[in-house]
Amino acid sequence: MEIEKVRCLIIGSGPAGYTAAIYAGRANLSPVLYEGLQPGGQLTTTTDIENFPGYPEGISGNEMMEDLRKQATRFGADIRFGIATDAVLEEGKNRITIDGKKVIEASTVIIATGATAKYLGLEDEKKYAGMGVSACATCDGFFYRKKVVAVVGGGDTACEEAIYLSGLAAKVYLIVRKPFLRASNIMRERVMKNEKIEVLFETNTVGLFGDNGVEGVNLVKRWREADEERYSLPIDGFFLAIGHNPNSEIFKPYIDTDETGYILTDGMTPRTKVPGVFAAGDVADPLYRQAITAAASGCKSALEAERFLMEKGL
Ligand code: NDP
């Protein structure tokens, strides 16, 4: 298999990956960045980004990612199509296979592979993607001011998203498949006390409807029980909050992850257990998951990579 040696390999092209590429490029590390399955990352599936400092009028996810890409290219980042399909992590001599065809031997690796929001798997989720279906309330909630929305899920994320949306929307339904919320006590209490949130327990979503975007949701109470009840509710927005899958699978044999697969880093730093391998953005962040926090950790990773290369004389 063809082997190429690089000083700094960045895997992933969301705000974390591109920011790492900008910093690594300016530091003359000649970074090579592989874009992965979804060039531009999760933000390309959202509409407008209005909470990234510096854009008073907001900016579309695609435009921001294109700008970051151009900025990274300007400083010499070599941005390529390709997916990391296998990894062997070893200090100063990491080997990452790309598309199962080629091996990059990298002195430093910045893992910025992101996380993928889980979906229910309904055809209608695809049909209405960007037209009323979202997996990020902080990104898209603002477009539903004074409207009626539904959030699916019963964990902390779902409660948090429902509470966030209750500050904007006229009404929030929280669709929970179990007869209880699995979220922490404090979040449960907040949700139950919130007058704008109505929790629909023991309820599953079976479809969405609407001519120009989402206009309603089809639900089943006590699905597949003798007294199952089917009904519809008019809504304007449908938010998934049933968890994320961090894209860390191929790295797991070498570095520590939590039980969900989020990469564990050393304190406030992006350092993993393997010296010279860093994790940035959502793949290492179950809590904040924002473009700005991802960009910040991309920056830290590039600074760490520069330091590592200098100390090792690589
Ligand atoms: P969780 O895995 O905790 O919860 C997922 C929720 O989605 C569960 O209620 C689950 O239902 C439901 N769900 C999963 N699949 C489906 C499906 N197909 N149909 C309907 N419902 C479904 O994920 P979270 O993202 O909420 O949290 C992940 C971790 O991050 C947790 O440890 C959480 O505590 C933490 N977190 C902490 C926060 C904080 O401290 N501020 C904020 C957000 C998250 P069921 O219960 O039936 O399995």
GROMACS .gro file of C-alpha atoms and ligand atoms in nm:
model
  362
    1MET     CA    1   0.000   0.000   0.000
    2GLU     CA    2   0.120   0.351  -0.080
    3ILE     CA    3   0.265   0.533   0.224
    4GLU     CA    4   0.292   0.909   0.255
    5LYS     CA    5   0.466   1.081   0.546
    6VAL     CA    6   0.321   1.401   0.687
    7ARG     CA    7   0.397   1.611   0.995
    8CYS     CA    8   0.041   1.696   1.085
    9LEU     CA    9  -0.268   1.503   0.979
   10ILE     CA   10  -0.612   1.645   1.051
   11ILE     CA   11  -0.910   1.415   1.017
   12GLY     CA   12  -1.243   1.591   0.977
   13SER     CA   13  -1.368   1.911   0.821
   14GLY     CA   14  -1.602   2.078   1.067
   15PRO     CA   15  -1.508   2.396   1.254
   16ALA     CA   16  -1.259   2.197   1.468
   17GLY     CA   17  -1.074   2.046   1.171
   18TYR     CA   18  -1.059   2.365   0.965
   19THR     CA   19  -0.953   2.580   1.260
   20ALA     CA   20  -0.678   2.329   1.337
   21ALA     CA   21  -0.575   2.351   0.970
   22ILE     CA   22  -0.561   2.732   0.979
   23TYR     CA   23  -0.338   2.733   1.287
   24ALA     CA   24  -0.122   2.441   1.171
   25GLY     CA   25  -0.084   2.603   0.827
   26ARG     CA   26   0.025   2.935   0.975
   27ALA     CA   27   0.275   2.747   1.193
   28ASN     CA   28   0.429   2.588   0.882
   29LEU     CA   29   0.333   2.234   0.983
   30SER     CA   30   0.219   2.159   0.622
   31PRO     CA   31  -0.106   2.006   0.747
   32VAL     CA   32  -0.295   1.752   0.541
   33LEU     CA   33  -0.668   1.745   0.612
   34TYR     CA   34  -0.905   1.469   0.506
   35GLU     CA   35  -1.261   1.590   0.482
   36GLY     CA   36  -1.443   1.271   0.571
   37LEU     CA   37  -1.791   1.154   0.490
   38GLN     CA   38  -1.961   1.492   0.519
   39PRO     CA   39  -1.732   1.772   0.398
   40GLY     CA   40  -1.796   2.073   0.618
   41GLY     CA   41  -1.942   1.860   0.895
   42GLN     CA   42  -2.272   1.885   1.077
   43LEU     CA   43  -2.307   2.260   1.024
   44THR     CA   44  -2.372   2.205   0.657
   45THR     CA   45  -2.703   2.043   0.756
   46THR     CA   46  -2.822   2.343   0.952
   47THR     CA   47  -2.971   2.659   0.804
   48ASP     CA   48  -2.828   2.985   0.936
   49ILE     CA   49  -2.566   3.021   1.209
   50GLU     CA   50  -2.652   3.325   1.415
   51ASN     CA   51  -2.453   3.260   1.730
   52PHE     CA   52  -2.096   3.252   1.596
   53PRO     CA   53  -1.931   3.577   1.704
   54GLY     CA   54  -1.841   3.805   1.416
   55TYR     CA   55  -2.145   3.756   1.196
   56PRO     CA   56  -2.400   4.015   1.309
   57GLU     CA   57  -2.637   3.916   1.028
   58GLY     CA   58  -2.574   3.543   1.064
   59ILE     CA   59  -2.426   3.319   0.797
   60SER     CA   60  -2.535   2.995   0.635
   61GLY     CA   61  -2.363   2.680   0.758
   62ASN     CA   62  -2.234   2.602   0.410
   63GLU     CA   63  -2.096   2.951   0.358
   64MET     CA   64  -1.914   2.951   0.690
   65MET     CA   65  -1.758   2.614   0.620
   66GLU     CA   66  -1.654   2.728   0.272
   67ASP     CA   67  -1.492   3.039   0.424
   68LEU     CA   68  -1.306   2.831   0.683
   69ARG     CA   69  -1.191   2.596   0.409
   70LYS     CA   70  -1.060   2.888   0.199
   71GLN     CA   71  -0.885   3.035   0.500
   72ALA     CA   72  -0.712   2.704   0.572
   73THR     CA   73  -0.610   2.668   0.207
   74ARG     CA   74  -0.468   3.021   0.208
   75PHE     CA   75  -0.219   2.915   0.475
   76GLY     CA   76  -0.110   2.606   0.291
   77ALA     CA   77  -0.338   2.332   0.427
   78ASP     CA   78  -0.366   2.044   0.182
   79ILE     CA   79  -0.736   1.960   0.190
   80ARG     CA   80  -0.837   1.631   0.037
   81PHE     CA   81  -1.143   1.412  -0.015
   82GLY     CA   82  -1.119   1.085   0.171
   83ILE     CA   83  -1.229   0.895   0.475
   84ALA     CA   84  -1.006   0.752   0.747
   85THR     CA   85  -1.096   0.384   0.747
   86ASP     CA   86  -0.836   0.243   0.983
   87ALA     CA   87  -0.583   0.366   1.238
   88VAL     CA   88  -0.275   0.253   1.424
   89LEU     CA   89  -0.174   0.515   1.678
   90GLU     CA   90   0.183   0.508   1.802
   91GLU     CA   91   0.381   0.806   1.934
   92GLY     CA   92   0.531   1.006   1.647
   93LYS     CA   93   0.453   0.733   1.395
   94ASN     CA   94   0.078   0.708   1.355
   95ARG     CA   95  -0.056   0.524   1.053
   96ILE     CA   96  -0.396   0.621   0.922
   97THR     CA   97  -0.547   0.437   0.628
   98ILE     CA   98  -0.748   0.647   0.387
   99ASP     CA   99  -1.035   0.489   0.193
  100GLY     CA  100  -0.875   0.150   0.256
  101LYS     CA  101  -0.619   0.233  -0.014
  102LYS     CA  102  -0.346   0.453   0.115
  103VAL     CA  103  -0.156   0.498   0.444
  104ILE     CA  104  -0.060   0.832   0.588
  105GLU     CA  105   0.223   0.811   0.838
  106ALA     CA  106   0.179   1.114   1.058
  107SER     CA  107   0.398   1.257   1.333
  108THR     CA  108   0.091   1.426   1.482
  109VAL     CA  109  -0.279   1.353   1.435
  110ILE     CA  110  -0.571   1.580   1.514
  111ILE     CA  111  -0.891   1.377   1.537
  112ALA     CA  112  -1.180   1.609   1.451
  113THR     CA  113  -1.424   1.352   1.319
  114GLY     CA  114  -1.727   1.495   1.497
  115ALA     CA  115  -2.039   1.322   1.615
  116THR     CA  116  -2.344   1.214   1.426
  117ALA     CA  117  -2.688   1.293   1.563
  118LYS     CA  118  -2.910   0.990   1.590
  119TYR     CA  119  -3.232   0.992   1.393
  120LEU     CA  120  -3.539   0.774   1.437
  121GLY     CA  121  -3.495   0.627   1.091
  122LEU     CA  122  -3.821   0.756   0.944
  123GLU     CA  123  -3.841   0.836   0.573
  124ASP     CA  124  -4.010   1.166   0.666
  125GLU     CA  125  -3.699   1.281   0.854
  126LYS     CA  126  -3.514   1.281   0.522
  127LYS     CA  127  -3.806   1.429   0.332
  128TYR     CA  128  -3.826   1.731   0.564
  129ALA     CA  129  -3.453   1.770   0.639
  130GLY     CA  130  -3.389   2.145   0.667
  131MET     CA  131  -3.765   2.204   0.622
  132GLY     CA  132  -3.874   2.163   0.982
  133VAL     CA  133  -3.661   1.871   1.097
  134SER     CA  134  -3.351   1.951   1.300
  135ALA     CA  135  -3.118   1.777   1.542
  136CYS     CA  136  -2.993   2.099   1.699
  137ALA     CA  137  -3.222   2.332   1.893
  138THR     CA  138  -2.946   2.585   1.966
  139CYS     CA  139  -2.875   2.610   1.592
  140ASP     CA  140  -3.229   2.624   1.458
  141GLY     CA  141  -3.458   2.711   1.749
  142PHE     CA  142  -3.462   3.080   1.668
  143PHE     CA  143  -3.657   3.011   1.347
  144TYR     CA  144  -3.947   2.880   1.553
  145ARG     CA  145  -4.020   3.187   1.760
  146LYS     CA  146  -4.386   3.184   1.871
  147LYS     CA  147  -4.441   2.859   1.683
  148VAL     CA  148  -4.523   2.508   1.798
  149VAL     CA  149  -4.243   2.254   1.810
  150ALA     CA  150  -4.185   1.898   1.924
  151VAL     CA  151  -3.870   1.748   2.074
  152VAL     CA  152  -3.813   1.371   2.074
  153GLY     CA  153  -3.618   1.208   2.357
  154GLY     CA  154  -3.624   1.168   2.732
  155GLY     CA  155  -3.260   1.229   2.831
  156ASP     CA  156  -3.074   1.539   2.945
  157THR     CA  157  -3.025   1.663   2.590
  158ALA     CA  158  -3.397   1.642   2.512
  159CYS     CA  159  -3.486   1.824   2.835
  160GLU     CA  160  -3.224   2.089   2.770
  161GLU     CA  161  -3.344   2.141   2.414
  162ALA     CA  162  -3.709   2.154   2.524
  163ILE     CA  163  -3.627   2.416   2.790
  164TYR     CA  164  -3.421   2.617   2.542
  165LEU     CA  165  -3.701   2.605   2.286
  166SER     CA  166  -3.961   2.701   2.549
  167GLY     CA  167  -3.788   3.039   2.567
  168LEU     CA  168  -3.863   3.096   2.200
  169ALA     CA  169  -4.160   2.890   2.088
  170ALA     CA  170  -4.523   2.928   2.186
  171LYS     CA  171  -4.549   2.562   2.282
  172VAL     CA  172  -4.315   2.263   2.308
  173TYR     CA  173  -4.423   1.899   2.305
  174LEU     CA  174  -4.168   1.657   2.448
  175ILE     CA  175  -4.224   1.314   2.293
  176VAL     CA  176  -4.097   1.041   2.527
  177ARG     CA  177  -4.128   0.674   2.444
  178LYS     CA  178  -4.111   0.553   2.805
  179PRO     CA  179  -4.351   0.640   3.090
  180PHE     CA  180  -4.073   0.844   3.252
  181LEU     CA  181  -3.788   1.083   3.168
  182ARG     CA  182  -3.446   0.928   3.198
  183ALA     CA  183  -3.290   1.273   3.245
  184SER     CA  184  -3.131   1.390   3.570
  185ASN     CA  185  -3.363   1.499   3.852
  186ILE     CA  186  -3.299   1.867   3.810
  187MET     CA  187  -3.372   1.860   3.436
  188ARG     CA  188  -3.684   1.651   3.491
  189GLU     CA  189  -3.813   1.897   3.746
  190ARG     CA  190  -3.745   2.194   3.524
  191VAL     CA  191  -3.931   2.035   3.237
  192MET     CA  192  -4.229   1.931   3.446
  193LYS     CA  193  -4.259   2.281   3.597
  194ASN     CA  194  -4.233   2.458   3.263
  195GLU     CA  195  -4.581   2.567   3.155
  196LYS     CA  196  -4.489   2.583   2.789
  197ILE     CA  197  -4.372   2.222   2.778
  198GLU     CA  198  -4.621   1.936   2.751
  199VAL     CA  199  -4.465   1.592   2.797
  200LEU     CA  200  -4.624   1.314   2.594
  201PHE     CA  201  -4.518   0.995   2.773
  202GLU     CA  202  -4.534   0.646   2.620
  203THR     CA  203  -4.552   0.806   2.280
  204ASN     CA  204  -4.371   0.715   1.957
  205THR     CA  205  -4.343   0.915   1.639
  206VAL     CA  206  -4.445   0.730   1.324
  207GLY     CA  207  -4.442   1.009   1.065
  208LEU     CA  208  -4.453   1.376   0.974
  209PHE     CA  209  -4.676   1.558   0.731
  210GLY     CA  210  -4.702   1.892   0.552
  211ASP     CA  211  -4.702   2.037   0.201
  212ASN     CA  212  -4.427   2.297   0.237
  213GLY     CA  213  -4.228   2.170   0.530
  214VAL     CA  214  -4.342   2.013   0.853
  215GLU     CA  215  -4.701   2.094   0.948
  216GLY     CA  216  -4.770   1.809   1.186
  217VAL     CA  217  -4.657   1.486   1.347
  218ASN     CA  218  -4.824   1.143   1.355
  219LEU     CA  219  -4.798   0.981   1.697
  220VAL     CA  220  -4.888   0.654   1.864
  221LYS     CA  221  -4.956   0.630   2.235
  222ARG     CA  222  -4.878   0.289   2.391
  223TRP     CA  223  -4.751   0.158   2.060
  224ARG     CA  224  -4.838  -0.208   1.991
  225GLU     CA  225  -5.040  -0.239   2.313
  226ALA     CA  226  -5.406  -0.349   2.309
  227ASP     CA  227  -5.519   0.007   2.382
  228GLU     CA  228  -5.278   0.172   2.131
  229GLU     CA  229  -5.398   0.515   2.030
  230ARG     CA  230  -5.301   0.692   1.706
  231TYR     CA  231  -5.334   1.066   1.663
  232SER     CA  232  -5.177   1.372   1.498
  233LEU     CA  233  -5.066   1.708   1.630
  234PRO     CA  234  -5.003   2.025   1.432
  235ILE     CA  235  -4.641   2.140   1.477
  236ASP     CA  236  -4.400   2.363   1.284
  237GLY     CA  237  -4.071   2.210   1.390
  238PHE     CA  238  -3.953   1.861   1.486
  239PHE     CA  239  -3.631   1.831   1.689
  240LEU     CA  240  -3.441   1.508   1.743
  241ALA     CA  241  -3.262   1.479   2.078
  242ILE     CA  242  -3.213   1.106   2.111
  243GLY     CA  243  -2.837   1.119   2.142
  244HIS     CA  244  -2.526   1.144   1.929
  245ASN     CA  245  -2.271   0.890   1.816
  246PRO     CA  246  -1.915   1.022   1.833
  247ASN     CA  247  -1.716   0.910   1.531
  248SER     CA  248  -1.432   0.753   1.725
  249GLU     CA  249  -1.461   0.384   1.638
  250ILE     CA  250  -1.128   0.329   1.460
  251PHE     CA  251  -0.928   0.506   1.732
  252LYS     CA  252  -1.079   0.322   2.029
  253PRO     CA  253  -0.814   0.048   2.058
  254TYR     CA  254  -0.548   0.315   2.127
  255ILE     CA  255  -0.708   0.593   2.325
  256ASP     CA  256  -0.957   0.627   2.611
  257THR     CA  257  -1.322   0.698   2.546
  258ASP     CA  258  -1.625   0.720   2.774
  259GLU     CA  259  -1.898   0.458   2.754
  260THR     CA  260  -2.068   0.638   2.464
  261GLY     CA  261  -1.742   0.665   2.268
  262TYR     CA  262  -1.650   1.030   2.331
  263ILE     CA  263  -1.271   1.061   2.336
  264LEU     CA  264  -1.132   1.143   2.679
  265THR     CA  265  -0.864   1.410   2.685
  266ASP     CA  266  -0.626   1.529   2.951
  267GLY     CA  267  -0.798   1.801   3.156
  268MET     CA  268  -0.840   2.127   2.970
  269THR     CA  269  -0.609   2.011   2.690
  270PRO     CA  270  -0.696   1.818   2.373
  271ARG     CA  271  -0.421   1.560   2.449
  272THR     CA  272  -0.516   1.195   2.424
  273LYS     CA  273  -0.331   0.907   2.584
  274VAL     CA  274  -0.101   0.881   2.279
  275PRO     CA  275   0.152   1.170   2.276
  276GLY     CA  276   0.112   1.371   1.956
  277VAL     CA  277  -0.249   1.262   1.900
  278PHE     CA  278  -0.514   1.520   1.985
  279ALA     CA  279  -0.893   1.523   1.980
  280ALA     CA  280  -1.090   1.833   1.887
  281GLY     CA  281  -1.455   1.922   1.852
  282ASP     CA  282  -1.763   1.709   1.905
  283VAL     CA  283  -1.581   1.375   1.899
  284ALA     CA  284  -1.447   1.470   2.242
  285ASP     CA  285  -1.731   1.690   2.363
  286PRO     CA  286  -2.059   1.544   2.491
  287LEU     CA  287  -2.151   1.868   2.664
  288TYR     CA  288  -2.125   2.184   2.454
  289ARG     CA  289  -2.122   2.074   2.090
  290GLN     CA  290  -2.106   2.428   1.950
  291ALA     CA  291  -1.918   2.553   1.643
  292ILE     CA  292  -1.730   2.803   1.856
  293THR     CA  293  -1.622   2.547   2.117
  294ALA     CA  294  -1.518   2.305   1.842
  295ALA     CA  295  -1.314   2.579   1.672
  296ALA     CA  296  -1.145   2.659   2.002
  297SER     CA  297  -1.040   2.300   2.058
  298GLY     CA  298  -0.914   2.281   1.697
  299CYS     CA  299  -0.694   2.579   1.772
  300LYS     CA  300  -0.563   2.420   2.093
  301SER     CA  301  -0.487   2.095   1.908
  302ALA     CA  302  -0.281   2.271   1.642
  303LEU     CA  303  -0.085   2.460   1.908
  304GLU     CA  304  -0.022   2.131   2.086
  305ALA     CA  305   0.086   1.963   1.762
  306GLU     CA  306   0.332   2.243   1.694
  307ARG     CA  307   0.474   2.210   2.046
  308PHE     CA  308   0.503   1.831   2.016
  309LEU     CA  309   0.688   1.851   1.684
  310MET     CA  310   0.925   2.112   1.817
  311GLU     CA  311   1.003   1.921   2.137
  312LYS     CA  312   1.065   1.597   1.945
  313GLY     CA  313   1.257   1.771   1.669
  314LEU     CA  314   1.026   1.626   1.406
  315NDP     P1  315  -2.932   0.972   2.633
  315NDP     O1  316  -2.880   0.849   2.574
  315NDP     O2  317  -2.914   0.999   2.779
  315NDP     O3  318  -3.089   0.979   2.609
  315NDP     C1  319  -3.144   0.950   2.485
  315NDP     C2  320  -3.296   0.961   2.498
  315NDP     O4  321  -3.349   0.940   2.367
  315NDP     C3  322  -3.356   0.857   2.590
  315NDP     O5  323  -3.467   0.911   2.658
  315NDP     C4  324  -3.403   0.750   2.494
  315NDP     O6  325  -3.516   0.679   2.535
  315NDP     C5  326  -3.442   0.834   2.374
  315NDP     N1  327  -3.436   0.756   2.252
  315NDP     C6  328  -3.330   0.689   2.200
  315NDP     N2  329  -3.363   0.630   2.084
  315NDP     C7  330  -3.495   0.659   2.065
  315NDP     C8  331  -3.587   0.624   1.965
  315NDP     N3  332  -3.553   0.550   1.861
  315NDP     N4  333  -3.714   0.669   1.976
  315NDP     C9  334  -3.750   0.747   2.080
  315NDP     N5  335  -3.667   0.783   2.179
  315NDP    C10  336  -3.541   0.739   2.171
  315NDP     O7  337  -2.871   1.088   2.542
  315NDP     P2  338  -2.853   1.242   2.573
  315NDP     O8  339  -2.804   1.302   2.447
  315NDP     O9  340  -2.974   1.299   2.633
  315NDP    O10  341  -2.737   1.245   2.681
  315NDP    C11  342  -2.610   1.187   2.654
  315NDP    C12  343  -2.520   1.207   2.776
  315NDP    O11  344  -2.486   1.344   2.789
  315NDP    C13  345  -2.592   1.169   2.906
  315NDP    O12  346  -2.500   1.110   2.991
  315NDP    C14  347  -2.639   1.298   2.959
  315NDP    O13  348  -2.657   1.298   3.099
  315NDP    C15  349  -2.528   1.392   2.914
  315NDP     N6  350  -2.577   1.530   2.902
  315NDP    C16  351  -2.557   1.614   3.006
  315NDP    C17  352  -2.603   1.742   3.001
  315NDP    C18  353  -2.577   1.831   3.115
  315NDP    O14  354  -2.521   1.785   3.213
  315NDP     N7  355  -2.613   1.956   3.107
  315NDP    C19  356  -2.676   1.796   2.885
  315NDP    C20  357  -2.694   1.699   2.780
  315NDP    C21  358  -2.646   1.570   2.791
  315NDP     P3  359  -3.512   0.569   2.650
  315NDP    O15  360  -3.501   0.643   2.779
  315NDP    O16  361  -3.642   0.501   2.630
  315NDP    O17  362  -3.395   0.481   2.619
   0.00000   0.00000   0.00000
